[in-house]
Amino acid sequence: MTFVNNNKKWFSGLALAIVLIVVSTFFIKSQFVFNLMALILIWSVNGMGWNVIGGYCGQVSNGHALYYGIGAYTVGILAQKFGFLPWVSIPIGMILSAAIAFIIGKPLLRLQGHVFAISTMALAESVRIIFNNWNWVGGATGVFINNKKAPEWLALQFKDMRNYVYVYLAFAVLVLILIKYLDRSKFFYYLRTIKGNELAAESIGIDAPKYKNRAYMLSAAIVSLGGSMYAQFIRYIDPATLLTLNVSMMIVLVAVMGGIGTVEGPILGAIIMQTISEYSRKYLGTFGGLDLVLYGVLVILIVLFIPGGILSIFKKKKPAEAAADTGERK
């Protein structure tokens, strides 16, 4: 309760946002808009997941499509081959992703900077090639997820698109509250210290490898949730959709555009990026890849003029931060 009492204004704003979203679904008639809302929620989860390792810890992973794919494939394979409901397979996918992150994170997180980024990229690409040639998981053909026997709310397969919005809103809110809680925790303070100066962090007794590995595991689990959500929404998965560099970079850009190392930044980034993506696909479909061009231009502009992400425009700086910035410019 202390956490809630200390963040009453934030929780009030969150409650208001939830009410507005839910109420708006009764007035929206367009299936396209419901599709957009669901995708925004999925990519919000992905962005918040990557932000743990990339934004708070400063370890820029370009291979999070790996965990996105694991979450999706866990749901798909367990449903197709064993009849598991998503309410069971989603947590299994998250646990599996965290376990894999724990194992490969041990050696991987010893690498620094661009070497780490390239290594994560290579790892995800290797898994894509393996899955593309692995018949048990469908190979290049992929896997269809269609459960006609179970009720809609158990199978998470709805005829009414607004139900996806309700369920995915619940998932996104739970992840958001978790990140908000951790934002002022000792764990995230340690991550910020490691991001600022890893040697200095270790000199004051912070076990950097341990906390980086924990951040990587948490990040993988959350992104796996996003992959599971996407699989249930699309009902079809394949390596070319889930395990590409494009997906990894999209996950990164969602957080960068909104504001890395912030609680709400990835949500803002998901709103902007998915809106651009879906509307450019709808109205400018003949110009394939135009959404990627727009992403590139936006990212360049943000890096040059708003390095703190779009959210930083709305965040008032503390006096100490403003004074520091003034001193730097002098």
mmCIF file of C-alpha atoms in Angstrom:
data_model
loop_
_atom_site.group_PDB
_atom_site.id
_atom_site.type_symbol
_atom_site.label_atom_id
_atom_site.label_comp_id
_atom_site.label_asym_id
_atom_site.label_seq_id
_atom_site.Cartn_x
_atom_site.Cartn_y
_atom_site.Cartn_z
ATOM 1 C CA MET A 1 0.000 0.000 0.000
ATOM 2 C CA THR A 2 2.945 2.337 0.590
ATOM 3 C CA PHE A 3 3.796 2.089 -3.099
ATOM 4 C CA VAL A 4 0.250 3.111 -4.073
ATOM 5 C CA ASN A 5 0.085 5.928 -1.501
ATOM 6 C CA ASN A 6 3.398 7.351 -2.703
ATOM 7 C CA ASN A 7 2.159 7.398 -6.297
ATOM 8 C CA LYS A 8 -1.470 8.438 -5.915
ATOM 9 C CA LYS A 9 -1.332 10.969 -8.741
ATOM 10 C CA TRP A 10 0.266 8.439 -11.102
ATOM 11 C CA PHE A 11 -2.283 5.742 -10.286
ATOM 12 C CA SER A 12 -5.119 8.252 -10.686
ATOM 13 C CA GLY A 13 -3.824 9.118 -14.154
ATOM 14 C CA LEU A 14 -3.488 5.432 -15.012
ATOM 15 C CA ALA A 15 -7.047 4.716 -13.841
ATOM 16 C CA LEU A 16 -8.361 7.623 -15.910
ATOM 17 C CA ALA A 17 -6.486 6.391 -18.996
ATOM 18 C CA ILE A 18 -7.901 2.869 -18.551
ATOM 19 C CA VAL A 19 -11.444 4.200 -18.207
ATOM 20 C CA LEU A 20 -11.064 6.381 -21.312
ATOM 21 C CA ILE A 21 -9.712 3.468 -23.365
ATOM 22 C CA VAL A 22 -12.472 1.101 -22.256
ATOM 23 C CA VAL A 23 -15.232 3.684 -22.792
ATOM 24 C CA SER A 24 -13.850 4.581 -26.241
ATOM 25 C CA THR A 25 -14.250 0.961 -27.396
ATOM 26 C CA PHE A 26 -18.044 1.335 -27.174
ATOM 27 C CA PHE A 27 -17.993 4.203 -29.664
ATOM 28 C CA ILE A 28 -15.368 2.878 -32.088
ATOM 29 C CA LYS A 29 -16.840 0.910 -34.987
ATOM 30 C CA SER A 30 -13.741 0.460 -37.146
ATOM 31 C CA GLN A 31 -12.013 -2.927 -36.988
ATOM 32 C CA PHE A 32 -8.880 -1.183 -38.231
ATOM 33 C CA VAL A 33 -8.773 0.999 -35.102
ATOM 34 C CA PHE A 34 -9.243 -2.014 -32.819
ATOM 35 C CA ASN A 35 -6.408 -3.747 -34.669
ATOM 36 C CA LEU A 36 -4.233 -0.668 -34.144
ATOM 37 C CA MET A 37 -5.085 -0.485 -30.433
ATOM 38 C CA ALA A 38 -4.191 -4.156 -29.916
ATOM 39 C CA LEU A 39 -0.863 -3.744 -31.734
ATOM 40 C CA ILE A 40 -0.022 -0.638 -29.700
ATOM 41 C CA LEU A 41 -0.561 -2.621 -26.489
ATOM 42 C CA ILE A 42 1.563 -5.534 -27.764
ATOM 43 C CA TRP A 43 4.441 -3.248 -28.736
ATOM 44 C CA SER A 44 4.124 -1.301 -25.491
ATOM 45 C CA VAL A 45 4.872 -4.546 -23.656
ATOM 46 C CA ASN A 46 7.808 -5.247 -25.998
ATOM 47 C CA GLY A 47 9.209 -1.745 -25.484
ATOM 48 C CA MET A 48 8.858 -1.901 -21.697
ATOM 49 C CA GLY A 49 10.606 -5.278 -21.720
ATOM 50 C CA TRP A 50 13.583 -4.107 -23.781
ATOM 51 C CA ASN A 51 13.799 -0.925 -21.710
ATOM 52 C CA VAL A 52 14.811 -2.955 -18.638
ATOM 53 C CA ILE A 53 18.084 -4.116 -20.186
ATOM 54 C CA GLY A 54 18.624 -1.354 -22.744
ATOM 55 C CA GLY A 55 17.205 1.733 -21.048
ATOM 56 C CA TYR A 56 17.908 1.145 -17.373
ATOM 57 C CA CYS A 57 20.998 -1.076 -17.620
ATOM 58 C CA GLY A 58 22.522 0.416 -20.767
ATOM 59 C CA GLN A 59 23.105 -2.944 -22.493
ATOM 60 C CA VAL A 60 21.801 -2.364 -26.018
ATOM 61 C CA SER A 61 20.445 -5.674 -27.284
ATOM 62 C CA ASN A 62 19.679 -5.903 -30.995
ATOM 63 C CA GLY A 63 18.439 -9.475 -30.744
ATOM 64 C CA HIS A 64 15.290 -9.385 -28.631
ATOM 65 C CA ALA A 65 13.353 -10.901 -31.526
ATOM 66 C CA LEU A 66 14.719 -14.145 -30.054
ATOM 67 C CA TYR A 67 12.548 -13.848 -26.932
ATOM 68 C CA TYR A 68 9.640 -12.403 -28.889
ATOM 69 C CA GLY A 69 9.785 -15.527 -31.044
ATOM 70 C CA ILE A 70 10.151 -17.898 -28.089
ATOM 71 C CA GLY A 71 6.992 -16.492 -26.504
ATOM 72 C CA ALA A 72 5.049 -16.814 -29.753
ATOM 73 C CA TYR A 73 6.342 -20.290 -30.602
ATOM 74 C CA THR A 74 5.708 -21.601 -27.088
ATOM 75 C CA VAL A 75 2.047 -20.621 -27.365
ATOM 76 C CA GLY A 76 1.777 -21.959 -30.921
ATOM 77 C CA ILE A 77 3.574 -25.286 -30.458
ATOM 78 C CA LEU A 78 1.947 -26.123 -27.121
ATOM 79 C CA ALA A 79 -1.482 -25.360 -28.563
ATOM 80 C CA GLN A 80 -0.961 -27.290 -31.801
ATOM 81 C CA LYS A 81 0.792 -30.366 -30.456
ATOM 82 C CA PHE A 82 -0.469 -30.675 -26.879
ATOM 83 C CA GLY A 83 -3.691 -28.670 -26.748
ATOM 84 C CA PHE A 84 -2.431 -26.240 -24.080
ATOM 85 C CA LEU A 85 -4.492 -23.138 -23.446
ATOM 86 C CA PRO A 86 -2.637 -19.787 -23.691
ATOM 87 C CA TRP A 87 -3.247 -19.045 -20.004
ATOM 88 C CA VAL A 88 -0.889 -21.971 -19.313
ATOM 89 C CA SER A 89 1.536 -21.622 -22.230
ATOM 90 C CA ILE A 90 2.139 -17.864 -21.846
ATOM 91 C CA PRO A 91 3.757 -18.244 -18.371
ATOM 92 C CA ILE A 92 5.696 -21.271 -19.672
ATOM 93 C CA GLY A 93 7.065 -19.140 -22.507
ATOM 94 C CA MET A 94 8.070 -16.393 -20.088
ATOM 95 C CA ILE A 95 9.853 -18.869 -17.807
ATOM 96 C CA LEU A 96 11.563 -20.519 -20.776
ATOM 97 C CA SER A 97 12.734 -17.133 -22.101
ATOM 98 C CA ALA A 98 14.070 -16.133 -18.677
ATOM 99 C CA ALA A 99 15.906 -19.468 -18.376
ATOM 100 C CA ILE A 100 17.501 -19.100 -21.818
ATOM 101 C CA ALA A 101 18.436 -15.496 -21.003
ATOM 102 C CA PHE A 102 20.053 -16.704 -17.775
ATOM 103 C CA ILE A 103 22.135 -19.311 -19.592
ATOM 104 C CA ILE A 104 23.305 -17.233 -22.552
ATOM 105 C CA GLY A 105 23.444 -14.015 -20.525
ATOM 106 C CA LYS A 106 26.331 -15.290 -18.430
ATOM 107 C CA PRO A 107 28.886 -15.160 -21.281
ATOM 108 C CA LEU A 108 27.051 -12.635 -23.473
ATOM 109 C CA LEU A 109 26.859 -9.850 -20.886
ATOM 110 C CA ARG A 110 30.619 -9.886 -20.438
ATOM 111 C CA LEU A 111 30.790 -8.164 -23.809
ATOM 112 C CA GLN A 112 30.563 -4.390 -24.012
ATOM 113 C CA GLY A 113 29.063 -1.770 -26.322
ATOM 114 C CA HIS A 114 28.736 -2.540 -30.014
ATOM 115 C CA VAL A 115 30.268 -6.011 -29.542
ATOM 116 C CA PHE A 116 27.367 -6.979 -27.267
ATOM 117 C CA ALA A 117 24.828 -5.441 -29.678
ATOM 118 C CA ILE A 118 26.232 -7.325 -32.683
ATOM 119 C CA SER A 119 26.463 -10.589 -30.709
ATOM 120 C CA THR A 120 22.776 -10.443 -29.723
ATOM 121 C CA MET A 121 21.907 -9.732 -33.349
ATOM 122 C CA ALA A 122 23.913 -12.733 -34.536
ATOM 123 C CA LEU A 123 22.304 -14.972 -31.899
ATOM 124 C CA ALA A 124 18.766 -14.057 -32.984
ATOM 125 C CA GLU A 125 19.665 -14.570 -36.647
ATOM 126 C CA SER A 126 21.117 -18.013 -35.861
ATOM 127 C CA VAL A 127 17.897 -19.039 -34.112
ATOM 128 C CA ARG A 128 15.871 -17.773 -37.097
ATOM 129 C CA ILE A 129 17.854 -20.025 -39.450
ATOM 130 C CA ILE A 130 17.447 -22.998 -37.092
ATOM 131 C CA PHE A 131 13.672 -22.484 -36.817
ATOM 132 C CA ASN A 132 13.415 -21.980 -40.569
ATOM 133 C CA ASN A 133 14.794 -25.493 -41.089
ATOM 134 C CA TRP A 134 13.285 -27.245 -38.057
ATOM 135 C CA ASN A 135 10.243 -29.253 -39.165
ATOM 136 C CA TRP A 136 8.999 -29.942 -35.616
ATOM 137 C CA VAL A 137 8.230 -26.237 -35.175
ATOM 138 C CA GLY A 138 6.771 -25.889 -38.655
ATOM 139 C CA GLY A 139 9.924 -24.796 -40.469
ATOM 140 C CA ALA A 140 9.464 -21.993 -42.986
ATOM 141 C CA THR A 141 5.758 -22.867 -43.298
ATOM 142 C CA GLY A 142 5.069 -21.797 -39.735
ATOM 143 C CA VAL A 143 2.329 -22.744 -37.281
ATOM 144 C CA PHE A 144 -1.377 -21.959 -37.272
ATOM 145 C CA ILE A 145 -3.025 -21.348 -33.901
ATOM 146 C CA ASN A 146 -6.722 -22.111 -34.062
ATOM 147 C CA ASN A 147 -8.533 -23.529 -31.036
ATOM 148 C CA LYS A 148 -12.199 -24.031 -31.893
ATOM 149 C CA LYS A 149 -13.005 -26.331 -28.969
ATOM 150 C CA ALA A 150 -12.293 -24.065 -25.994
ATOM 151 C CA PRO A 151 -14.437 -21.012 -25.126
ATOM 152 C CA GLU A 152 -13.177 -17.690 -26.480
ATOM 153 C CA TRP A 153 -11.929 -16.347 -23.145
ATOM 154 C CA LEU A 154 -9.975 -19.521 -22.432
ATOM 155 C CA ALA A 155 -8.522 -19.790 -25.932
ATOM 156 C CA LEU A 156 -7.920 -16.005 -26.157
ATOM 157 C CA GLN A 157 -9.339 -16.050 -29.675
ATOM 158 C CA PHE A 158 -12.152 -13.561 -30.075
ATOM 159 C CA LYS A 159 -14.632 -12.741 -32.796
ATOM 160 C CA ASP A 160 -15.165 -9.302 -31.255
ATOM 161 C CA MET A 161 -11.890 -7.374 -31.650
ATOM 162 C CA ARG A 162 -12.570 -5.171 -28.643
ATOM 163 C CA ASN A 163 -12.031 -8.184 -26.372
ATOM 164 C CA TYR A 164 -8.404 -8.316 -27.513
ATOM 165 C CA VAL A 165 -8.078 -4.688 -26.441
ATOM 166 C CA TYR A 166 -9.443 -5.485 -22.951
ATOM 167 C CA VAL A 167 -7.176 -8.493 -22.363
ATOM 168 C CA TYR A 168 -4.056 -6.856 -23.814
ATOM 169 C CA LEU A 169 -4.763 -3.677 -21.880
ATOM 170 C CA ALA A 170 -4.748 -5.768 -18.686
ATOM 171 C CA PHE A 171 -1.395 -7.353 -19.643
ATOM 172 C CA ALA A 172 0.149 -3.982 -20.519
ATOM 173 C CA VAL A 173 -1.094 -2.362 -17.300
ATOM 174 C CA LEU A 174 0.352 -5.186 -15.178
ATOM 175 C CA VAL A 175 3.752 -4.795 -16.857
ATOM 176 C CA LEU A 176 3.560 -0.999 -16.506
ATOM 177 C CA ILE A 177 2.804 -1.231 -12.777
ATOM 178 C CA LEU A 178 5.693 -3.684 -12.343
ATOM 179 C CA ILE A 179 8.094 -1.285 -14.099
ATOM 180 C CA LYS A 180 6.767 1.636 -12.053
ATOM 181 C CA TYR A 181 7.335 -0.341 -8.857
ATOM 182 C CA LEU A 182 10.864 -1.332 -9.877
ATOM 183 C CA ASP A 183 11.702 2.171 -11.112
ATOM 184 C CA ARG A 184 12.463 3.325 -7.547
ATOM 185 C CA SER A 185 13.705 -0.026 -6.282
ATOM 186 C CA LYS A 186 17.238 -0.910 -5.241
ATOM 187 C CA PHE A 187 17.416 -3.232 -8.253
ATOM 188 C CA PHE A 188 16.839 -0.459 -10.804
ATOM 189 C CA TYR A 189 19.077 1.979 -8.910
ATOM 190 C CA TYR A 190 21.840 -0.591 -9.264
ATOM 191 C CA LEU A 191 21.074 -0.913 -12.981
ATOM 192 C CA ARG A 192 21.300 2.869 -13.429
ATOM 193 C CA THR A 193 24.624 2.886 -11.612
ATOM 194 C CA ILE A 194 25.944 0.093 -13.831
ATOM 195 C CA LYS A 195 24.763 2.012 -16.885
ATOM 196 C CA GLY A 196 26.549 5.161 -15.704
ATOM 197 C CA ASN A 197 29.863 3.508 -14.861
ATOM 198 C CA GLU A 198 30.177 -0.229 -14.399
ATOM 199 C CA LEU A 199 33.647 -0.069 -12.819
ATOM 200 C CA ALA A 200 32.476 2.543 -10.327
ATOM 201 C CA ALA A 201 29.428 0.405 -9.529
ATOM 202 C CA GLU A 202 31.609 -2.606 -8.774
ATOM 203 C CA SER A 203 33.955 -0.478 -6.686
ATOM 204 C CA ILE A 204 31.108 0.329 -4.270
ATOM 205 C CA GLY A 205 30.092 -3.317 -3.958
ATOM 206 C CA ILE A 206 27.460 -3.793 -6.685
ATOM 207 C CA ASP A 207 27.734 -7.222 -8.312
ATOM 208 C CA ALA A 208 27.386 -5.943 -11.899
ATOM 209 C CA PRO A 209 27.337 -9.345 -13.682
ATOM 210 C CA LYS A 210 24.596 -10.626 -11.363
ATOM 211 C CA TYR A 211 22.327 -7.602 -11.751
ATOM 212 C CA LYS A 212 22.887 -7.349 -15.512
ATOM 213 C CA ASN A 213 21.906 -11.005 -15.833
ATOM 214 C CA ARG A 214 18.765 -10.445 -13.747
ATOM 215 C CA ALA A 215 17.837 -7.456 -15.902
ATOM 216 C CA TYR A 216 18.370 -9.541 -19.038
ATOM 217 C CA MET A 217 16.140 -12.311 -17.668
ATOM 218 C CA LEU A 218 13.341 -9.916 -16.721
ATOM 219 C CA SER A 219 13.615 -8.179 -20.091
ATOM 220 C CA ALA A 220 13.413 -11.512 -21.936
ATOM 221 C CA ALA A 221 10.366 -12.649 -19.950
ATOM 222 C CA ILE A 222 8.419 -9.447 -20.657
ATOM 223 C CA VAL A 223 9.245 -9.458 -24.384
ATOM 224 C CA SER A 224 8.212 -13.119 -24.465
ATOM 225 C CA LEU A 225 4.810 -12.019 -23.141
ATOM 226 C CA GLY A 226 4.596 -9.568 -26.060
ATOM 227 C CA GLY A 227 5.379 -12.385 -28.502
ATOM 228 C CA SER A 228 2.680 -14.589 -26.973
ATOM 229 C CA MET A 229 0.158 -11.760 -27.259
ATOM 230 C CA TYR A 230 1.052 -11.267 -30.917
ATOM 231 C CA ALA A 231 0.752 -14.992 -31.681
ATOM 232 C CA GLN A 232 -2.734 -15.159 -30.161
ATOM 233 C CA PHE A 233 -3.758 -12.053 -32.055
ATOM 234 C CA ILE A 234 -2.474 -13.077 -35.506
ATOM 235 C CA ARG A 235 -3.040 -16.835 -34.983
ATOM 236 C CA TYR A 236 -0.151 -17.649 -37.287
ATOM 237 C CA ILE A 237 3.586 -17.594 -36.635
ATOM 238 C CA ASP A 238 6.682 -18.217 -38.730
ATOM 239 C CA PRO A 239 10.406 -17.312 -38.513
ATOM 240 C CA ALA A 240 10.139 -14.598 -41.185
ATOM 241 C CA THR A 241 7.517 -12.783 -39.104
ATOM 242 C CA LEU A 242 9.003 -13.141 -35.629
ATOM 243 C CA LEU A 243 12.753 -13.699 -35.669
ATOM 244 C CA THR A 244 14.067 -11.033 -38.021
ATOM 245 C CA LEU A 245 16.401 -8.113 -37.418
ATOM 246 C CA ASN A 246 13.518 -5.828 -38.362
ATOM 247 C CA VAL A 247 11.539 -7.058 -35.336
ATOM 248 C CA SER A 248 14.523 -6.617 -33.013
ATOM 249 C CA MET A 249 15.089 -3.075 -34.231
ATOM 250 C CA MET A 250 11.389 -2.237 -33.905
ATOM 251 C CA ILE A 251 11.530 -3.311 -30.257
ATOM 252 C CA VAL A 252 14.525 -1.046 -29.706
ATOM 253 C CA LEU A 253 13.018 1.911 -31.572
ATOM 254 C CA VAL A 254 9.782 1.799 -29.564
ATOM 255 C CA ALA A 255 11.761 2.504 -26.394
ATOM 256 C CA VAL A 256 14.231 4.947 -27.983
ATOM 257 C CA MET A 257 11.514 7.020 -29.609
ATOM 258 C CA GLY A 258 9.424 7.322 -26.451
ATOM 259 C CA GLY A 259 12.308 7.725 -24.012
ATOM 260 C CA ILE A 260 14.714 5.064 -22.772
ATOM 261 C CA GLY A 261 15.066 4.575 -19.048
ATOM 262 C CA THR A 262 11.576 5.996 -18.405
ATOM 263 C CA VAL A 263 8.454 4.236 -17.208
ATOM 264 C CA GLU A 264 5.955 5.539 -19.763
ATOM 265 C CA GLY A 265 8.342 6.211 -22.684
ATOM 266 C CA PRO A 266 7.914 2.848 -24.466
ATOM 267 C CA ILE A 267 4.129 3.271 -24.435
ATOM 268 C CA LEU A 268 4.404 6.642 -26.151
ATOM 269 C CA GLY A 269 6.880 5.157 -28.624
ATOM 270 C CA ALA A 270 4.507 2.270 -29.399
ATOM 271 C CA ILE A 271 1.623 4.675 -30.013
ATOM 272 C CA ILE A 272 3.678 6.735 -32.464
ATOM 273 C CA MET A 273 5.365 3.875 -34.290
ATOM 274 C CA GLN A 274 2.351 1.612 -34.674
ATOM 275 C CA THR A 275 0.140 4.491 -35.773
ATOM 276 C CA ILE A 276 2.672 5.421 -38.458
ATOM 277 C CA SER A 277 3.080 1.778 -39.476
ATOM 278 C CA GLU A 278 -0.612 0.907 -39.764
ATOM 279 C CA TYR A 279 -1.775 4.125 -41.416
ATOM 280 C CA SER A 280 1.086 4.145 -43.916
ATOM 281 C CA ARG A 281 0.266 0.530 -44.731
ATOM 282 C CA LYS A 282 -3.414 1.396 -45.154
ATOM 283 C CA TYR A 283 -3.089 4.545 -47.228
ATOM 284 C CA LEU A 284 0.343 4.147 -48.798
ATOM 285 C CA GLY A 285 0.433 0.399 -49.265
ATOM 286 C CA THR A 286 1.811 0.681 -52.792
ATOM 287 C CA PHE A 287 4.936 2.365 -51.408
ATOM 288 C CA GLY A 288 6.348 -0.610 -49.533
ATOM 289 C CA GLY A 289 8.734 0.215 -46.683
ATOM 290 C CA LEU A 290 7.681 3.859 -46.414
ATOM 291 C CA ASP A 291 6.924 3.361 -42.727
ATOM 292 C CA LEU A 292 10.567 2.303 -42.220
ATOM 293 C CA VAL A 293 11.730 5.471 -43.936
ATOM 294 C CA LEU A 294 9.512 7.529 -41.615
ATOM 295 C CA TYR A 295 10.893 5.650 -38.603
ATOM 296 C CA GLY A 296 14.427 6.401 -39.724
ATOM 297 C CA VAL A 297 13.743 10.095 -40.178
ATOM 298 C CA LEU A 298 12.010 10.328 -36.795
ATOM 299 C CA VAL A 299 14.807 8.500 -34.993
ATOM 300 C CA ILE A 300 17.452 10.756 -36.573
ATOM 301 C CA LEU A 301 15.505 13.863 -35.548
ATOM 302 C CA ILE A 302 15.010 12.549 -32.014
ATOM 303 C CA VAL A 303 18.684 11.633 -31.592
ATOM 304 C CA LEU A 304 19.740 15.068 -32.853
ATOM 305 C CA PHE A 305 17.203 17.283 -31.099
ATOM 306 C CA ILE A 306 15.503 15.217 -28.364
ATOM 307 C CA PRO A 307 18.050 12.653 -27.141
ATOM 308 C CA GLY A 308 15.894 11.909 -24.097
ATOM 309 C CA GLY A 309 13.015 10.732 -26.306
ATOM 310 C CA ILE A 310 9.666 12.366 -26.986
ATOM 311 C CA LEU A 311 8.551 11.898 -23.384
ATOM 312 C CA SER A 312 11.335 14.245 -22.233
ATOM 313 C CA ILE A 313 9.451 17.143 -23.869
ATOM 314 C CA PHE A 314 6.650 16.717 -21.337
ATOM 315 C CA LYS A 315 8.855 16.014 -18.320
ATOM 316 C CA LYS A 316 9.909 19.039 -16.312
ATOM 317 C CA LYS A 317 13.547 18.956 -15.343
ATOM 318 C CA LYS A 318 14.533 19.226 -11.731
ATOM 319 C CA PRO A 319 16.497 22.384 -10.836
ATOM 320 C CA ALA A 320 19.686 20.393 -10.346
ATOM 321 C CA GLU A 321 19.357 18.783 -13.790
ATOM 322 C CA ALA A 322 18.613 22.100 -15.480
ATOM 323 C CA ALA A 323 21.655 23.687 -13.801
ATOM 324 C CA ALA A 324 23.827 20.780 -14.913
ATOM 325 C CA ASP A 325 22.641 21.154 -18.501
ATOM 326 C CA THR A 326 23.374 24.885 -18.388
ATOM 327 C CA GLY A 327 26.852 24.196 -17.078
ATOM 328 C CA GLU A 328 27.489 21.687 -19.871
ATOM 329 C CA ARG A 329 26.460 24.188 -22.547
ATOM 330 C CA LYS A 330 28.797 26.796 -21.102
#
